[in-house]
XYZ file of C-alpha atoms in Angstrom:
684
model
C 18.131 -27.320 -23.248
C 20.253 -29.527 -20.971
C 21.870 -28.194 -17.817
C 25.332 -28.831 -19.216
C 24.627 -26.700 -22.301
C 24.531 -23.658 -19.999
C 28.243 -24.154 -19.367
C 29.548 -24.963 -22.864
C 32.834 -23.184 -22.208
C 33.588 -25.127 -18.988
C 35.316 -28.495 -18.714
C 32.548 -31.060 -18.786
C 33.442 -32.526 -15.385
C 33.401 -29.062 -13.783
C 30.072 -28.181 -15.412
C 28.574 -31.429 -14.153
C 29.842 -30.863 -10.601
C 28.492 -27.315 -10.509
C 25.094 -28.459 -11.774
C 24.987 -31.314 -9.249
C 25.975 -29.054 -6.350
C 23.272 -26.536 -7.214
C 20.674 -29.264 -7.528
C 21.660 -30.722 -4.142
C 21.660 -27.334 -2.407
C 18.266 -26.373 -3.864
C 16.859 -29.714 -2.764
C 18.237 -29.421 0.776
C 16.979 -25.821 1.018
C 13.536 -27.153 0.125
C 13.761 -29.927 2.715
C 14.881 -27.478 5.400
C 12.620 -24.455 4.761
C 9.518 -25.823 3.020
C 9.248 -29.277 4.617
C 11.040 -28.673 7.933
C 12.618 -32.117 7.380
C 16.373 -31.724 6.725
C 18.235 -34.776 5.477
C 21.778 -33.541 6.111
C 23.515 -31.677 8.936
C 24.303 -27.965 8.784
C 28.004 -28.836 8.504
C 27.367 -31.018 5.438
C 25.282 -28.270 3.861
C 28.052 -25.738 4.528
C 30.630 -28.004 2.846
C 28.476 -28.278 -0.284
C 28.012 -24.505 -0.379
C 31.722 -23.857 0.142
C 32.659 -26.214 -2.708
C 30.217 -24.452 -5.043
C 31.664 -21.045 -4.087
C 35.170 -22.306 -4.816
C 34.172 -23.551 -8.283
C 32.281 -20.351 -9.127
C 35.276 -18.277 -8.017
C 37.534 -20.361 -10.240
C 35.055 -20.223 -13.169
C 33.184 -16.878 -12.763
C 31.507 -17.354 -16.136
C 29.492 -20.181 -14.520
C 27.675 -17.890 -12.062
C 23.929 -17.563 -12.814
C 21.226 -15.527 -11.017
C 19.557 -18.680 -9.651
C 22.698 -20.101 -8.054
C 22.304 -20.717 -4.290
C 25.426 -18.586 -3.770
C 23.639 -15.465 -5.031
C 21.635 -14.757 -1.862
C 24.215 -12.682 -0.032
C 23.033 -9.258 -1.209
C 24.015 -6.990 -4.065
C 25.228 -3.417 -4.541
C 23.093 -0.966 -2.511
C 20.295 0.830 -4.349
C 19.790 4.592 -4.284
C 15.998 4.256 -4.244
C 13.209 1.729 -4.816
C 11.539 1.675 -8.229
C 7.752 1.566 -8.555
C 6.109 -1.638 -9.768
C 2.612 -1.759 -11.252
C 0.990 -5.072 -10.333
C -0.367 -7.011 -13.313
C -3.338 -7.939 -11.117
C -4.288 -5.726 -8.142
C -3.297 -7.101 -4.746
C -6.647 -6.672 -3.049
C -7.279 -6.444 0.652
C -9.710 -8.658 2.564
C -12.947 -7.878 4.334
C -12.786 -8.542 8.066
C -14.944 -10.465 10.507
C -14.735 -9.718 14.218
C -17.263 -12.199 15.595
C -18.792 -15.606 14.905
C -21.862 -13.765 13.670
C -19.786 -11.874 11.093
C -18.326 -15.132 9.771
C -21.728 -16.833 9.626
C -23.114 -13.805 7.781
C -20.251 -14.069 5.290
C -21.099 -17.737 4.668
C -24.754 -16.812 4.171
C -23.778 -14.144 1.604
C -21.726 -16.724 -0.276
C -24.628 -19.183 -0.336
C -27.109 -16.485 -1.350
C -24.931 -15.329 -4.245
C -24.442 -18.922 -5.378
C -28.179 -19.567 -4.888
C -27.349 -22.716 -2.966
C -27.981 -24.018 0.547
C -25.230 -26.652 0.193
C -22.244 -26.589 2.559
C -19.308 -24.541 1.263
C -15.809 -25.970 1.546
C -13.271 -23.477 2.924
C -9.495 -23.403 3.136
C -8.470 -22.147 6.592
C -5.152 -20.296 6.631
C -3.319 -18.520 9.445
C -3.125 -14.765 8.836
C 0.562 -14.147 9.365
C 1.460 -10.736 10.763
C 4.011 -9.640 8.170
C 4.388 -7.869 4.847
C 2.484 -8.985 1.732
C 4.691 -9.464 -1.326
C 4.429 -10.495 -4.960
C 7.033 -12.744 -6.627
C 7.130 -13.028 -10.419
C 8.649 -16.093 -12.101
C 9.297 -16.502 -15.822
C 10.085 -20.009 -17.025
C 10.697 -20.954 -13.402
C 13.232 -18.188 -12.696
C 12.583 -15.440 -10.123
C 12.650 -12.126 -12.023
C 10.915 -9.688 -9.671
C 9.813 -9.180 -6.103
C 7.503 -6.338 -5.070
C 5.681 -5.036 -2.021
C 1.887 -4.818 -2.015
C 2.012 -1.006 -1.739
C -1.433 0.447 -2.363
C -2.579 -2.720 -4.115
C -1.999 -1.274 -7.580
C 1.536 0.066 -7.239
C 4.267 -1.449 -5.091
C 8.022 -1.119 -4.673
C 10.580 -3.273 -6.468
C 12.407 -5.223 -3.731
C 13.855 -7.945 -5.982
C 17.358 -7.695 -4.535
C 16.005 -8.066 -1.026
C 13.667 -11.019 -1.578
C 16.478 -12.897 -3.329
C 18.302 -13.045 0.022
C 15.494 -14.974 1.776
C 16.239 -18.697 1.833
C 12.600 -19.827 1.812
C 12.054 -18.046 -1.530
C 13.197 -20.282 -4.423
C 15.380 -18.517 -6.981
C 14.359 -21.240 -9.434
C 11.206 -23.330 -9.121
C 11.533 -27.040 -8.408
C 9.848 -29.832 -10.330
C 7.760 -29.215 -13.415
C 4.266 -28.245 -14.531
C 4.427 -24.633 -13.420
C 3.111 -21.922 -15.782
C 5.518 -20.020 -18.015
C 4.593 -16.849 -16.128
C 3.667 -17.320 -12.479
C 3.073 -14.640 -9.864
C 3.222 -16.046 -6.338
C 1.856 -14.038 -3.435
C 2.736 -14.494 0.176
C 3.735 -12.985 3.485
C 7.265 -12.176 4.564
C 7.588 -12.277 8.335
C 10.137 -12.680 11.088
C 9.711 -15.649 13.448
C 9.682 -14.823 17.142
C 13.002 -16.567 17.836
C 14.755 -14.632 15.077
C 13.189 -11.391 16.272
C 14.354 -11.964 19.846
C 17.873 -12.793 18.661
C 17.960 -9.693 16.440
C 16.888 -7.454 19.318
C 19.368 -9.074 21.691
C 22.155 -8.357 19.201
C 20.977 -4.740 18.913
C 20.808 -4.442 22.694
C 24.390 -5.677 23.062
C 25.514 -3.128 20.446
C 23.617 -0.297 22.134
C 21.379 0.140 19.075
C 17.662 0.921 18.859
C 15.422 -2.114 19.351
C 12.593 -3.122 17.050
C 9.140 -2.880 18.626
C 7.683 -6.106 17.219
C 8.394 -8.772 14.556
C 6.218 -7.082 11.944
C 8.099 -3.791 12.236
C 11.376 -5.703 12.087
C 10.275 -7.505 8.909
C 9.074 -4.282 7.280
C 12.295 -2.470 8.169
C 14.384 -5.339 6.862
C 12.560 -5.463 3.526
C 12.897 -1.724 2.943
C 16.666 -1.663 3.192
C 18.353 -0.147 0.134
C 21.369 -2.316 0.976
C 20.209 -5.903 0.446
C 23.187 -7.178 2.447
C 21.392 -5.903 5.546
C 18.245 -7.779 4.509
C 20.358 -10.907 4.019
C 21.508 -10.670 7.637
C 17.945 -10.648 9.008
C 16.051 -13.874 9.913
C 13.159 -13.507 7.457
C 10.851 -16.184 6.066
C 8.238 -16.124 3.324
C 5.054 -18.198 3.328
C 3.170 -18.508 0.024
C -0.611 -18.206 0.222
C -1.916 -17.662 -3.339
C -1.122 -16.925 -6.948
C -1.800 -13.753 -8.929
C -1.031 -13.254 -12.611
C -0.593 -16.567 -14.482
C 0.113 -17.153 -18.161
C 0.979 -20.246 -20.159
C -0.228 -23.078 -17.962
C -3.062 -24.667 -16.027
C -3.544 -24.551 -12.273
C -5.413 -26.969 -9.965
C -9.161 -26.461 -9.645
C -9.055 -25.809 -5.896
C -7.194 -23.345 -3.724
C -5.891 -26.197 -1.570
C -4.578 -27.784 -4.780
C -2.752 -24.561 -5.650
C -1.121 -24.505 -2.200
C 0.008 -28.112 -2.694
C 1.432 -27.211 -6.114
C 3.291 -24.228 -4.660
C 4.794 -26.498 -2.028
C 5.947 -28.931 -4.738
C 7.512 -26.037 -6.663
C 9.670 -25.139 -3.674
C 7.644 -22.729 -1.522
C 7.029 -22.754 2.194
C 3.306 -23.021 2.882
C 1.817 -22.868 6.340
C 1.672 -26.269 7.994
C -1.413 -25.361 10.028
C -3.573 -24.862 6.899
C -6.652 -27.078 6.790
C -9.701 -27.627 4.579
C -13.051 -27.278 6.387
C -16.088 -29.043 4.925
C -18.444 -26.324 6.116
C -18.598 -23.086 8.082
C -18.987 -24.886 11.426
C -15.706 -26.730 10.891
C -14.153 -23.377 9.961
C -15.329 -21.885 13.264
C -13.858 -24.851 15.126
C -10.513 -24.277 13.394
C -10.582 -20.616 14.435
C -11.086 -21.548 18.086
C -8.351 -24.222 18.065
C -5.790 -21.845 16.610
C -6.872 -19.114 19.015
C -6.018 -21.404 21.931
C -2.514 -22.141 20.608
C -1.829 -18.652 19.165
C 0.735 -17.627 21.798
C 2.638 -20.918 21.400
C 3.167 -20.481 17.638
C 6.653 -19.649 16.385
C 5.375 -16.500 14.642
C 2.796 -13.772 15.182
C -0.663 -14.067 13.642
C -3.634 -11.731 13.918
C -6.449 -13.921 12.610
C -7.565 -16.668 10.253
C -8.286 -16.241 6.537
C -11.118 -18.340 5.136
C -11.242 -18.866 1.356
C -13.811 -20.711 -0.738
C -11.843 -23.746 -1.918
C -13.367 -24.187 -5.381
C -11.817 -21.851 -7.948
C -14.929 -22.233 -10.101
C -17.040 -20.906 -7.229
C -14.475 -18.144 -6.643
C -14.906 -17.025 -10.254
C -18.689 -17.095 -9.863
C -18.553 -15.017 -6.688
C -16.131 -12.461 -8.143
C -14.936 -9.279 -6.460
C -16.106 -6.002 -5.070
C -13.957 -2.927 -5.671
C -11.369 -3.682 -3.001
C -11.803 -7.300 -1.928
C -12.827 -10.755 -3.175
C -16.314 -11.940 -2.270
C -14.980 -15.451 -1.653
C -12.573 -14.722 1.214
C -12.664 -13.080 4.620
C -10.225 -12.536 7.486
C -11.624 -13.376 10.922
C -9.458 -11.261 13.208
C -8.525 -12.338 16.676
C -9.551 -9.887 19.384
C -7.134 -6.983 19.289
C -4.713 -6.785 22.169
C -6.117 -4.600 24.891
C -4.779 -2.911 27.996
C -6.218 -0.597 30.628
C -4.830 2.854 31.363
C -5.980 6.264 32.630
C -7.356 9.147 30.577
C -5.252 12.102 31.733
C -6.779 14.801 29.519
C -8.453 15.560 26.198
C -7.076 18.024 23.674
C -8.720 19.207 20.467
C -6.920 19.265 17.109
C -8.038 21.181 14.020
C -7.592 19.714 10.535
C -7.429 21.192 7.023
C -11.215 21.244 6.573
C -11.744 22.673 10.055
C -12.754 19.375 11.651
C -12.259 19.606 15.418
C -11.123 16.191 16.651
C -10.820 15.225 20.320
C -7.565 13.430 21.126
C -7.191 11.471 24.362
C -3.948 11.954 26.286
C -3.306 8.684 28.102
C -1.022 7.424 30.779
C 1.443 5.561 28.481
C 0.668 1.869 28.104
C 2.195 -0.910 25.964
C -0.474 -2.317 23.631
C -0.051 -4.530 20.589
C 3.680 -4.014 20.358
C 3.820 -0.224 20.806
C 3.664 2.278 23.642
C 0.410 4.220 23.326
C 0.010 7.666 24.877
C -2.642 9.135 22.551
C -5.859 7.805 21.083
C -8.574 9.302 18.911
C -12.019 9.908 20.360
C -13.366 10.771 16.886
C -16.147 13.218 17.715
C -18.740 14.359 20.249
C -21.022 11.396 19.485
C -18.240 8.933 20.339
C -17.563 10.713 23.645
C -21.260 10.491 24.500
C -21.443 6.854 23.442
C -18.564 5.887 25.691
C -19.778 8.065 28.561
C -16.158 8.889 29.202
C -14.741 11.407 31.700
C -11.252 12.751 32.325
C -9.669 10.628 35.041
C -11.450 7.425 33.979
C -9.739 4.077 33.684
C -10.243 3.027 30.076
C -9.629 -0.017 27.878
C -7.357 0.811 24.950
C -7.315 -1.332 21.820
C -5.266 -1.013 18.686
C -8.088 -1.179 16.120
C -6.847 -3.140 13.157
C -3.490 -3.293 14.988
C -2.773 0.235 13.817
C -4.906 3.037 15.284
C -5.195 3.148 19.091
C -8.810 3.390 20.212
C -10.586 3.723 23.518
C -13.225 1.019 23.444
C -14.579 0.940 26.990
C -14.728 2.843 30.252
C -14.253 0.935 33.511
C -16.904 2.844 35.457
C -16.261 0.892 38.653
C -12.848 2.583 38.852
C -14.103 6.135 38.183
C -12.544 8.559 40.684
C -14.697 11.032 42.601
C -12.956 13.966 40.913
C -13.561 12.735 37.343
C -14.371 15.644 35.025
C -16.746 15.900 32.068
C -15.195 16.430 28.631
C -16.391 19.796 27.383
C -16.417 20.192 23.636
C -15.152 23.679 22.738
C -17.604 26.290 21.497
C -14.689 28.217 20.012
C -11.713 26.960 18.033
C -8.743 26.188 20.334
C -6.411 27.705 17.722
C -8.115 30.845 16.382
C -11.108 31.296 18.734
C -13.589 31.290 15.829
C -16.996 29.703 16.585
C -17.154 25.918 16.304
C -20.169 24.838 14.267
C -21.944 21.521 13.870
C -23.921 20.969 10.699
C -27.148 18.979 10.881
C -26.651 15.279 10.020
C -22.871 15.601 10.576
C -21.132 14.206 13.640
C -18.035 16.330 13.027
C -17.787 19.812 14.547
C -15.799 22.353 12.529
C -13.981 25.588 13.135
C -15.663 28.333 11.116
C -12.464 30.380 10.812
C -11.324 29.015 7.448
C -7.876 30.317 6.515
C -8.082 32.765 9.427
C -7.347 29.689 11.566
C -3.613 28.961 11.771
C -4.238 25.198 12.068
C -6.378 25.100 8.930
C -3.931 27.426 7.225
C -1.020 25.091 7.975
C -2.854 22.036 6.701
C -4.132 23.896 3.627
C -0.612 25.036 2.723
C 0.802 21.536 3.269
C -1.844 20.159 0.908
C -1.337 22.961 -1.630
C 2.427 22.310 -1.782
C 2.169 18.501 -1.844
C 3.511 16.419 -4.719
C 0.154 15.673 -6.347
C -0.945 19.308 -6.055
C 1.526 22.141 -6.803
C 4.539 19.922 -6.093
C 6.716 22.459 -4.268
C 9.650 20.217 -3.406
C 11.306 21.084 -0.100
C 8.333 22.897 1.408
C 7.708 20.179 3.996
C 5.380 20.022 6.980
C 7.820 21.302 9.609
C 8.900 24.241 7.478
C 5.277 25.209 6.792
C 4.514 25.143 10.520
C 7.513 27.391 11.237
C 6.545 29.866 8.512
C 2.959 30.133 9.756
C 3.992 30.378 13.422
C 6.396 33.211 12.594
C 3.699 35.076 10.663
C 5.642 34.885 7.384
C 2.853 32.958 5.625
C -0.749 33.925 6.306
C -2.383 32.649 3.111
C -1.591 30.383 0.158
C -0.215 33.186 -2.026
C 2.269 34.253 0.660
C 4.513 31.283 -0.103
C 5.300 32.936 -3.447
C 6.501 36.086 -1.668
C 9.069 34.318 0.499
C 12.634 35.585 0.215
C 16.001 33.867 0.367
C 16.775 35.649 3.625
C 13.537 34.501 5.275
C 13.976 30.891 4.238
C 17.676 30.581 5.054
C 16.941 31.850 8.591
C 14.675 28.860 9.262
C 15.803 25.951 11.426
C 18.128 23.543 9.573
C 18.034 25.684 6.447
C 20.870 27.306 4.538
C 21.280 29.437 1.447
C 21.391 26.429 -0.902
C 18.219 24.887 0.562
C 16.501 28.272 0.385
C 17.500 28.656 -3.271
C 16.155 25.169 -4.054
C 12.781 25.990 -2.486
C 12.562 29.310 -4.347
C 13.314 27.482 -7.605
C 10.638 24.883 -6.799
C 8.121 27.659 -6.077
C 8.910 29.304 -9.398
C 8.585 25.996 -11.268
C 5.243 25.294 -9.622
C 3.686 28.399 -11.140
C 3.279 26.581 -14.475
C 0.709 23.905 -13.675
C -2.469 22.353 -15.022
C -6.041 23.329 -14.349
C -6.762 19.947 -12.757
C -3.813 20.205 -10.351
C -4.742 23.747 -9.367
C -8.333 22.727 -8.596
C -7.061 19.808 -6.496
C -4.506 22.019 -4.725
C -7.230 24.355 -3.434
C -8.354 21.621 -1.052
C -12.092 21.900 -1.702
C -13.882 19.324 0.432
C -14.481 15.983 -1.294
C -12.579 17.059 -4.441
C -9.760 14.593 -4.994
C -7.428 14.198 -7.967
C -9.880 12.324 -10.174
C -12.772 14.694 -9.444
C -10.545 17.723 -10.075
C -9.577 16.249 -13.445
C -13.242 15.713 -14.302
C -14.023 19.352 -13.483
C -11.096 20.576 -15.598
C -12.049 18.492 -18.605
C -15.733 19.418 -18.364
C -15.406 23.184 -17.919
C -12.082 23.811 -19.636
C -11.442 27.002 -17.642
C -11.405 27.930 -13.976
C -13.750 30.849 -14.579
C -16.417 28.564 -16.064
C -16.213 26.214 -13.095
C -16.367 29.060 -10.555
C -19.460 30.494 -12.223
C -21.401 27.205 -12.307
C -24.308 26.591 -9.942
C -24.985 23.288 -8.223
C -27.245 22.026 -10.983
C -24.535 22.556 -13.600
C -21.817 21.145 -11.344
C -23.749 17.889 -11.042
C -23.529 17.392 -14.804
C -19.807 16.664 -14.400
C -19.050 12.908 -14.495
C -18.995 11.301 -11.020
C -20.113 14.493 -9.256
C -23.143 14.219 -7.010
C -25.072 16.702 -4.862
C -22.635 16.561 -1.916
C -19.565 17.445 -3.977
C -21.528 20.024 -5.959
C -22.622 21.662 -2.690
C -19.057 21.932 -1.359
C -17.733 23.338 -4.646
C -20.499 25.930 -4.911
C -20.035 26.848 -1.243
C -16.291 27.315 -1.806
C -16.804 29.837 -4.598
C -19.566 31.660 -2.707
C -17.084 32.664 0.013
C -15.338 35.930 -0.799
C -12.222 34.917 1.165
C -11.733 31.977 -1.214
C -12.226 34.148 -4.295
C -9.659 36.609 -2.915
C -7.229 33.736 -2.256
C -7.562 32.472 -5.834
C -7.048 35.988 -7.239
C -3.912 36.384 -5.123
C -2.527 33.097 -6.442
C -3.185 34.144 -10.043
C -1.532 37.505 -9.315
C 1.501 35.636 -7.932
C 1.997 34.118 -11.381
C 0.257 30.736 -11.239
C -1.004 29.892 -14.698
C -2.112 27.009 -16.858
C -3.411 26.332 -20.313
C -7.174 26.241 -20.557
C -8.665 23.116 -22.053
C -10.672 23.309 -25.235
C -13.973 21.737 -24.296
C -15.612 19.543 -26.867
C -18.459 17.072 -26.777
C -17.270 13.503 -26.198
C -18.190 12.537 -29.753
C -15.927 15.271 -31.111
C -12.844 14.200 -29.142
C -10.272 12.505 -31.400
C -9.698 9.419 -29.213
C -13.320 8.944 -28.173
C -14.214 5.250 -27.975
C -10.599 4.035 -27.896
C -9.106 2.160 -24.931
C -5.425 2.480 -24.021
C -3.299 0.574 -21.517
C -0.022 1.990 -20.141
C 2.746 -0.417 -19.118
C 6.457 -0.230 -18.384
C 8.434 2.915 -17.534
C 7.634 6.247 -19.173
C 10.513 8.713 -19.133
C 9.309 11.976 -20.726
C 5.933 11.819 -18.964
C 4.794 10.435 -15.646
C 2.157 7.724 -15.913
C -0.404 10.089 -14.350
C 0.386 12.827 -16.903
C 0.153 10.400 -19.822
C -3.198 9.176 -18.529
C -4.446 12.756 -18.122
C -3.507 13.632 -21.723
C -5.258 10.549 -23.097
C -8.383 11.188 -21.018
C -8.475 14.791 -22.236
C -8.541 13.497 -25.806
C -11.517 11.265 -25.030
C -9.740 7.944 -24.569
C -10.459 5.436 -21.850
C -7.347 4.316 -19.922
C -7.663 0.790 -18.546
C -5.476 -1.044 -16.059
C -5.415 -4.425 -17.790
C -5.090 -5.759 -21.332
C -8.061 -7.492 -22.971
C -9.510 -8.072 -26.404
C -11.305 -4.714 -26.001
C -7.977 -2.852 -25.726
C -7.161 -0.773 -28.806
C -3.592 0.330 -28.035
C -0.902 -0.616 -25.533
C 1.745 1.994 -24.733
C 4.837 0.023 -23.669
C 7.898 1.582 -22.084
C 11.102 -0.114 -20.860
C 10.424 -2.926 -18.416
C 7.013 -3.770 -19.894
C 6.202 -7.330 -18.903
C 3.126 -9.507 -19.015
C 0.815 -6.771 -20.334
C 3.030 -6.381 -23.380
C 3.252 -10.141 -23.785
C -0.533 -10.448 -23.665
C -0.938 -7.580 -26.143
C 1.365 -9.345 -28.602
C -0.479 -12.622 -28.034
C -3.800 -10.905 -28.843
C -2.326 -9.095 -31.838
C -3.044 -5.631 -30.405
C -1.442 -2.422 -31.605
C 1.601 -1.473 -29.508
C 3.407 1.866 -29.420
C 6.405 3.100 -27.469
C 6.622 6.390 -25.576
C 7.891 8.217 -28.644
C 4.796 7.097 -30.532
C 2.578 8.285 -27.684
C 4.257 11.708 -27.617
C 3.827 12.023 -31.383
C 0.141 11.111 -31.051
C -0.406 13.677 -28.302
C 1.346 16.458 -30.205
C -0.584 15.569 -33.358
C -3.780 16.298 -31.435
C -2.508 19.576 -30.019
C -1.410 18.484 -26.572
C 1.557 20.492 -25.282
C 4.159 18.218 -23.698
């Protein structure tokens, strides 16, 4: 289809001028952002843009989503929608020393059964936010955050405002479906200007460029994002359909650059691991002079054939590693050590520090982990210590400066009794963690247990947040899990920042939570090492809570994915009378569920069938749909293949649906799924 055919209703001369203006503006955007080699002045660019705006205002039917004028931001959103990545956005393993990187190279050679030099692409690890951009036939249709690697947030409106992201790909030869992955970041100059503007307006300053970029991307009003100086650097591709890609990673980066993306100009190909190490040292020397923040170098095997041979582990590719630069460190003084108690009773020492600015934030607390870590460091209260932000996130004390130890430095005494409830603190053999033995007698454990019990993936008591739970426990209104179901309107409305309407909403949420599932109830109890998936396995295996509670460790280990450690904790939970009393009180409060009819796998109606869920489900959440299918014996996979039997496609289904149709697989909508579930006795 010709460009002019898009504007059949426009005068031919107008259509031609609009098409030419867009082509010129896209080209000059590419020269400016991707090549850093502008061919016209800013004033000339502005005149071209202004002329295009005038024509589009005069002929509004000519406006298309990929027009350069459509970057200014759209109507604010009320919330971000969830996106399921067609291919998981995996994290990278880290190296922290030359030895780690050399060991990585040796693992690559060993797996390839070759002593030949490996060629690596060396890329700067930009300190920003990882994103996924999906293009169909060259047009940007979706932008998403990395999220947890499987699910991200739809930020399409926001990424469309970033000039270095092409709304339409340049050139030719790109696949029909192309997912481009990269890092959105804020250059130092833009960050400084943004903070100076905030300072002049008396507004809160951003701590560092990464926080500024993250905050800018998560604006529900994309006009705010459009006002922020963000850039996006492409570093790889994800899901691809309908086209061929170069055989090397460096070739892919070159192709992305030709298609209109900014790629990092410092990227180099190293012939072997020694050249890679040299690159790391050179960049380390010029790190502070770069126009943007980086926190390391990413090394990737260049050959895509070798990448495929090396494959992946569960969370990271075997063919790539991030060699982190030494974390930013500062010295400060350890003022005191306090001990916090968690949901499982773990007693954790927390260092109270003289505040110090490290890695972009002011640090006043740091974890000391456990007694073994205190002994390893040989640390005393009053010591001068080196603080590092491990992984640029969690502050850690990494070293004691013994030469500066004051004469009145005090030993850190680990408590023999819980600092909250005074119950004995116990240390189990082979465990570094000390635990309060008080159980739900301990207010700290009680608070954390109630927070977990009421959380969204457990009993889902909306409105019963952390601060409210802490108030209720501190006031003695909630002393066990069942007490939350005895709360009154008067008690709740008297809480801080609560009124009658909020109290009524919480009471309604409590009432709604009483009808649950066996799997969610098991998970809500907070048994050590029993997460959502394990709780679901227990529910499906035993069918009833009574059967699970009566099982010994040998029987518990027959449940799929349950080993001796989990079996021990479950058996120990039910051996304690206080836990049995707590469960009885919850049942007496009205919590109920439908028991599951247990059948052998061969007898389950969907045994041996594989389903894939894609798109938006409205009557069921994706987790609930998966749980129903698993209960009927089906396997629920995350990707479509020739082994897939059925694809359940809701609104917004994309590449998974397209691949299912290409493979000739059976596809059903949500109504078909609901009919199937009801046919097999599932209550929806």
